[in-house]
PDB file of N, CA and C in Angstrom:
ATOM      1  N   UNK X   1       0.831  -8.674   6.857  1.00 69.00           N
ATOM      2  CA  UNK X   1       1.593  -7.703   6.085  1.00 69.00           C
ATOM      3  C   UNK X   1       2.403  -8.439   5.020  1.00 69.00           C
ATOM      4  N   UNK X   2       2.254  -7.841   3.701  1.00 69.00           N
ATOM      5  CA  UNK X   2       3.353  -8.679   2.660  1.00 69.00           C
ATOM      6  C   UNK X   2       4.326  -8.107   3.016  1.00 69.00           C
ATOM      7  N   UNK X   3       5.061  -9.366   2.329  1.00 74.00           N
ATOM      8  CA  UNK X   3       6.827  -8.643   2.033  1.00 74.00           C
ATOM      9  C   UNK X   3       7.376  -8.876   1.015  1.00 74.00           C
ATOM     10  N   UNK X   4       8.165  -8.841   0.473  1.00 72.00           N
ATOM     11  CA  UNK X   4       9.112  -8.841  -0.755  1.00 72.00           C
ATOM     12  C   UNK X   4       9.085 -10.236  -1.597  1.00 72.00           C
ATOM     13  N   UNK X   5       8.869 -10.882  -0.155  1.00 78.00           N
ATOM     14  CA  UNK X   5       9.354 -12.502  -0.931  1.00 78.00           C
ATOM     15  C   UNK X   5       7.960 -13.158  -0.914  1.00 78.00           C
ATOM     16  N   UNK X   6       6.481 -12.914  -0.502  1.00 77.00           N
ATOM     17  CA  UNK X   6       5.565 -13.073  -1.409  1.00 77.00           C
ATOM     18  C   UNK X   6       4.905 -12.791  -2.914  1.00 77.00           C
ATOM     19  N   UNK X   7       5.742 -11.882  -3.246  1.00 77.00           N
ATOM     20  CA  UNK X   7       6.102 -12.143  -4.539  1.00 77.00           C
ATOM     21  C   UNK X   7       6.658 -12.524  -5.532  1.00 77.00           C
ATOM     22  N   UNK X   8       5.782 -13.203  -6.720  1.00 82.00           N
ATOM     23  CA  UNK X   8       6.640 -13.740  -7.677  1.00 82.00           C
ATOM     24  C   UNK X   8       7.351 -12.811  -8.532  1.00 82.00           C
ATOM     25  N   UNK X   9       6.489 -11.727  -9.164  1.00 85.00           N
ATOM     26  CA  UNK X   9       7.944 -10.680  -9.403  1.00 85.00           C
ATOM     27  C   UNK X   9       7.127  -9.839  -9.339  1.00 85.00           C
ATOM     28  N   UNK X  10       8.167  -8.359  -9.752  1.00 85.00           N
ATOM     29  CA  UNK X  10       7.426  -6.964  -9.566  1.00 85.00           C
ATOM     30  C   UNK X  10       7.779  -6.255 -10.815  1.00 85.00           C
ATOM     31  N   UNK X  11       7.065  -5.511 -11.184  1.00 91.00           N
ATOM     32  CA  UNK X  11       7.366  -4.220 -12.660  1.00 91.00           C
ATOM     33  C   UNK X  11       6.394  -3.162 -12.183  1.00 91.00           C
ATOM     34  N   UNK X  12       7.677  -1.926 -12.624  1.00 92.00           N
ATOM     35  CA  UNK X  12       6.573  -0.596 -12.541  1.00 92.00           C
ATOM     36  C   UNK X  12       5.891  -0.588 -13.731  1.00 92.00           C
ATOM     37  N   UNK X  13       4.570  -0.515 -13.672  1.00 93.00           N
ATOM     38  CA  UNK X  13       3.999   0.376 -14.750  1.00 93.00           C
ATOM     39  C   UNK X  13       3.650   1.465 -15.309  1.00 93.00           C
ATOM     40  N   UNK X  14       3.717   2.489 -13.774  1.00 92.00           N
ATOM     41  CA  UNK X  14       3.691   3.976 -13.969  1.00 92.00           C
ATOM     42  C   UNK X  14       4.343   4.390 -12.925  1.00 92.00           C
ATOM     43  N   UNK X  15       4.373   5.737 -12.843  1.00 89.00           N
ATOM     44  CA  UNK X  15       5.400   6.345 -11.935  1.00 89.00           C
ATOM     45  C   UNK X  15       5.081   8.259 -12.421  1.00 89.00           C
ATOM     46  N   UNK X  16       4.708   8.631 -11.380  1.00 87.00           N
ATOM     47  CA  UNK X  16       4.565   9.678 -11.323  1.00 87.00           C
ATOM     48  C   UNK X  16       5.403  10.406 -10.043  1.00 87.00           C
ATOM     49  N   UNK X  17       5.045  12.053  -9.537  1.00 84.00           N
ATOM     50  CA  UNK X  17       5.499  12.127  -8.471  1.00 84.00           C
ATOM     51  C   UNK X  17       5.375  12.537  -6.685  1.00 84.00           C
ATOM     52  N   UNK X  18       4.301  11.623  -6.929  1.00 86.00           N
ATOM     53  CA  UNK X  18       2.879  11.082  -5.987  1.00 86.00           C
ATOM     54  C   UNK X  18       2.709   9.791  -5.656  1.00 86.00           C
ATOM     55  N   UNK X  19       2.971   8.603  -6.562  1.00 87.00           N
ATOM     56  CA  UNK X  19       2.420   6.986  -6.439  1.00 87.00           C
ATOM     57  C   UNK X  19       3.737   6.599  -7.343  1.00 87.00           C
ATOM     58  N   UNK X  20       3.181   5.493  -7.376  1.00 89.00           N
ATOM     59  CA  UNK X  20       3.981   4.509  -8.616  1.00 89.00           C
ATOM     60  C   UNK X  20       3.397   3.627  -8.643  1.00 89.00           C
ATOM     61  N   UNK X  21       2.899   2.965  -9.536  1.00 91.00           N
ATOM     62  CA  UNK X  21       1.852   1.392 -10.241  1.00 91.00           C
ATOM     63  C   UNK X  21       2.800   0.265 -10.251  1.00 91.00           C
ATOM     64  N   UNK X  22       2.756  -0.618  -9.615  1.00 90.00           N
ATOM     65  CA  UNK X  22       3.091  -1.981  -9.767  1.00 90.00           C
ATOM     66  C   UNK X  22       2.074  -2.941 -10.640  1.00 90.00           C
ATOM     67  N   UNK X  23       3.075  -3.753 -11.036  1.00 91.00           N
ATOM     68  CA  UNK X  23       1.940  -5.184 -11.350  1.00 91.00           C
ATOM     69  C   UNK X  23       3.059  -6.354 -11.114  1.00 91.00           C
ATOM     70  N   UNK X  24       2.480  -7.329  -9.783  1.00 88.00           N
ATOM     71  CA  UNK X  24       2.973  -7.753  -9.138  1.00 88.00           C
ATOM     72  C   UNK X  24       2.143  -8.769  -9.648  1.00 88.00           C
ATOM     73  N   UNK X  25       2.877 -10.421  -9.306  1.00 89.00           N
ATOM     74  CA  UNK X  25       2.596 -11.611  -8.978  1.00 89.00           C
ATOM     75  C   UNK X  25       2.838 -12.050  -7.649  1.00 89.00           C
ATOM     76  N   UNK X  26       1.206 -12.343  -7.001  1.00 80.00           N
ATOM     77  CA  UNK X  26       1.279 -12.396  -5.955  1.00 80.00           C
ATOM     78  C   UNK X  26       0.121 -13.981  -6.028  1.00 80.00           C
ATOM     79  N   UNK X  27       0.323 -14.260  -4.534  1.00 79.00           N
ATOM     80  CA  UNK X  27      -0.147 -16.156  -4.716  1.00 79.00           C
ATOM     81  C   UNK X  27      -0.196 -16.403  -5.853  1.00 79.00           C
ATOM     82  N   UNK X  28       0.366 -16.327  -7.033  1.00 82.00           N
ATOM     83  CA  UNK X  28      -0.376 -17.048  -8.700  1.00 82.00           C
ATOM     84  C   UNK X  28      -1.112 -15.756  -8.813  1.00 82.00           C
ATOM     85  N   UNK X  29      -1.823 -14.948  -8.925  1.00 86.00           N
ATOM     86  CA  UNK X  29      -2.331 -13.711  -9.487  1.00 86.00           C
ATOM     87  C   UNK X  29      -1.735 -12.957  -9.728  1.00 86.00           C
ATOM     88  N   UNK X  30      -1.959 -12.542 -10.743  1.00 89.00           N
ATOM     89  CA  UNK X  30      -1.694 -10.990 -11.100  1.00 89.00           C
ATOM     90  C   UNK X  30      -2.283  -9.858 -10.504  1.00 89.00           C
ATOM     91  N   UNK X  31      -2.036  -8.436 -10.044  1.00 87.00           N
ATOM     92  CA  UNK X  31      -2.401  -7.801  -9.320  1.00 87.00           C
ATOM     93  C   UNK X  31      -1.354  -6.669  -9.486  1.00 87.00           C
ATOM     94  N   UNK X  32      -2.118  -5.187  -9.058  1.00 88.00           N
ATOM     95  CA  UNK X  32      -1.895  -3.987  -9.390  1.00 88.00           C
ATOM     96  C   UNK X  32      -1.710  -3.626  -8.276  1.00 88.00           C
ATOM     97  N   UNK X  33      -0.736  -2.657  -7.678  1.00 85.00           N
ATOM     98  CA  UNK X  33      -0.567  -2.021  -5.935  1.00 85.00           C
ATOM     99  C   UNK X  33       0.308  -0.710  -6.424  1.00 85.00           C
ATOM    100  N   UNK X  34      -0.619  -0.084  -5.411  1.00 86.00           N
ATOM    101  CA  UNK X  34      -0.421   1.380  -5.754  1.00 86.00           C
ATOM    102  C   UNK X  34       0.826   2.179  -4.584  1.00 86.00           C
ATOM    103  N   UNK X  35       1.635   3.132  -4.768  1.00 86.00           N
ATOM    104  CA  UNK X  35       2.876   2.793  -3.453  1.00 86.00           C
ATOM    105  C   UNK X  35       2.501   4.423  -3.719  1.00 86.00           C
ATOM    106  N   UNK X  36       2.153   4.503  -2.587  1.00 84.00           N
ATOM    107  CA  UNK X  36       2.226   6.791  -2.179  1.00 84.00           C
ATOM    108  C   UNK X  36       3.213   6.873  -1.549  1.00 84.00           C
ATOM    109  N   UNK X  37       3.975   8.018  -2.695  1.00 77.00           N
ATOM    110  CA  UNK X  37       5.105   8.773  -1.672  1.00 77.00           C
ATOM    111  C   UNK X  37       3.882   9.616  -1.102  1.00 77.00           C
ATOM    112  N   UNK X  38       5.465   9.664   0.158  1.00 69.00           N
ATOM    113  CA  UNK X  38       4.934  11.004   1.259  1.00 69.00           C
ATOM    114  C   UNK X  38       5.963  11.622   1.673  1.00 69.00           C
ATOM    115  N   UNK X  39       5.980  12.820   1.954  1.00 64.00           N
ATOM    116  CA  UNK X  39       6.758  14.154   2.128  1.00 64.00           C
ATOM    117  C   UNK X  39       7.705  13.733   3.612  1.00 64.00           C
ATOM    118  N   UNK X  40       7.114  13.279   4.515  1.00 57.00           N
ATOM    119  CA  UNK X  40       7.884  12.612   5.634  1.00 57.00           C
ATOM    120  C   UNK X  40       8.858  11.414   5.705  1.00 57.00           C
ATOM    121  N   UNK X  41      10.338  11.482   5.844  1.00 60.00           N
ATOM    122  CA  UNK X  41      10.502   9.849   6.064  1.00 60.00           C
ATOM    123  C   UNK X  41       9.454   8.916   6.618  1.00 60.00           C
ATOM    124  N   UNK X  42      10.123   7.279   6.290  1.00 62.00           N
ATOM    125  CA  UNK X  42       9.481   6.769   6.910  1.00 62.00           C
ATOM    126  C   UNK X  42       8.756   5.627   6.046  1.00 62.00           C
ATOM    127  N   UNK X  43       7.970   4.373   6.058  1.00 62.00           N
ATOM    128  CA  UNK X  43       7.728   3.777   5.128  1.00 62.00           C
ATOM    129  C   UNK X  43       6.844   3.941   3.773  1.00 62.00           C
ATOM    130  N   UNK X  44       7.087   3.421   3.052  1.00 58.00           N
ATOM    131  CA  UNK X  44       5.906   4.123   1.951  1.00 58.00           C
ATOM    132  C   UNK X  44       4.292   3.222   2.337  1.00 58.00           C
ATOM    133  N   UNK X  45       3.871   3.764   1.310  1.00 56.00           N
ATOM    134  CA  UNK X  45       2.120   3.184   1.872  1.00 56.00           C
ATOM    135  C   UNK X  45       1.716   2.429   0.827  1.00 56.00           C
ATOM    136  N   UNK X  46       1.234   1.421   1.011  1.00 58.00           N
ATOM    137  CA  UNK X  46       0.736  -0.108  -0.381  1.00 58.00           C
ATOM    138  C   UNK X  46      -0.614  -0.336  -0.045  1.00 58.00           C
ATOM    139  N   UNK X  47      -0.929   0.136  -1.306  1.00 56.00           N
ATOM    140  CA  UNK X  47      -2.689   0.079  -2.050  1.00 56.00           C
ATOM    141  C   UNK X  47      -2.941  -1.074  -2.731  1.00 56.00           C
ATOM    142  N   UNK X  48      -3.568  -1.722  -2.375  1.00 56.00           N
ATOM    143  CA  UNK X  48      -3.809  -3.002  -3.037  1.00 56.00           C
ATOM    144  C   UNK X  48      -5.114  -2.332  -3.933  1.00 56.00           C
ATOM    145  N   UNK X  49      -5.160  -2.246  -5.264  1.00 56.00           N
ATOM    146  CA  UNK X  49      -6.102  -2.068  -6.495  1.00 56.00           C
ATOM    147  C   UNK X  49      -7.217  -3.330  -6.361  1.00 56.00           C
ATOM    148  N   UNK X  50      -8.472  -2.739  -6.867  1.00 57.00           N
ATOM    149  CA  UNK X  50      -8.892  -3.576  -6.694  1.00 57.00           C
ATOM    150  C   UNK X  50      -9.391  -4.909  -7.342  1.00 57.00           C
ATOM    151  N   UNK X  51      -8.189  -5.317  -7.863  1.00 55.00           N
ATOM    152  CA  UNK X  51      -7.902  -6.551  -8.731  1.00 55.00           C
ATOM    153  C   UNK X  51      -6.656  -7.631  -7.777  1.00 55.00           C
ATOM    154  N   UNK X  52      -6.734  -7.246  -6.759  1.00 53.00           N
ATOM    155  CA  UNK X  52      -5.891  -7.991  -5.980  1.00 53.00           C
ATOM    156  C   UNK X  52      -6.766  -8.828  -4.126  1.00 53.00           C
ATOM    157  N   UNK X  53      -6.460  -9.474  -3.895  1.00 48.00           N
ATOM    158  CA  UNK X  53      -6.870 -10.430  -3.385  1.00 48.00           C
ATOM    159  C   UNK X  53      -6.715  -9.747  -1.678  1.00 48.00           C
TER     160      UNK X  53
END
């Protein structure tokens, strides 16, 4: 499971009110992860795009 501090940094790129687009630096790559809200508390959910490792 990642966490916070495997990354080198984070920026939203989109944001709707459903997901939100990251583009994260992760090991040295660049990479896109997709975060779904959901209607329930509780943690959100991370989509690794498939430009990520």
């Amino acid at each position: 499971m990642l966490t916070l501090n495997d990354l080198g940094f984070i920026r939203c790129v989109k944001e709707s009110e459903t997901s939100s687009v990251f583009q994260v630096s992760l090991q040295g790559r660049l990479c896109l992860m997709k975060v779904v809200s959901v209607s329930t508390p509780g943690p959100r959910h991370l989509h690794h795009l498939p430009n990520c490792p």
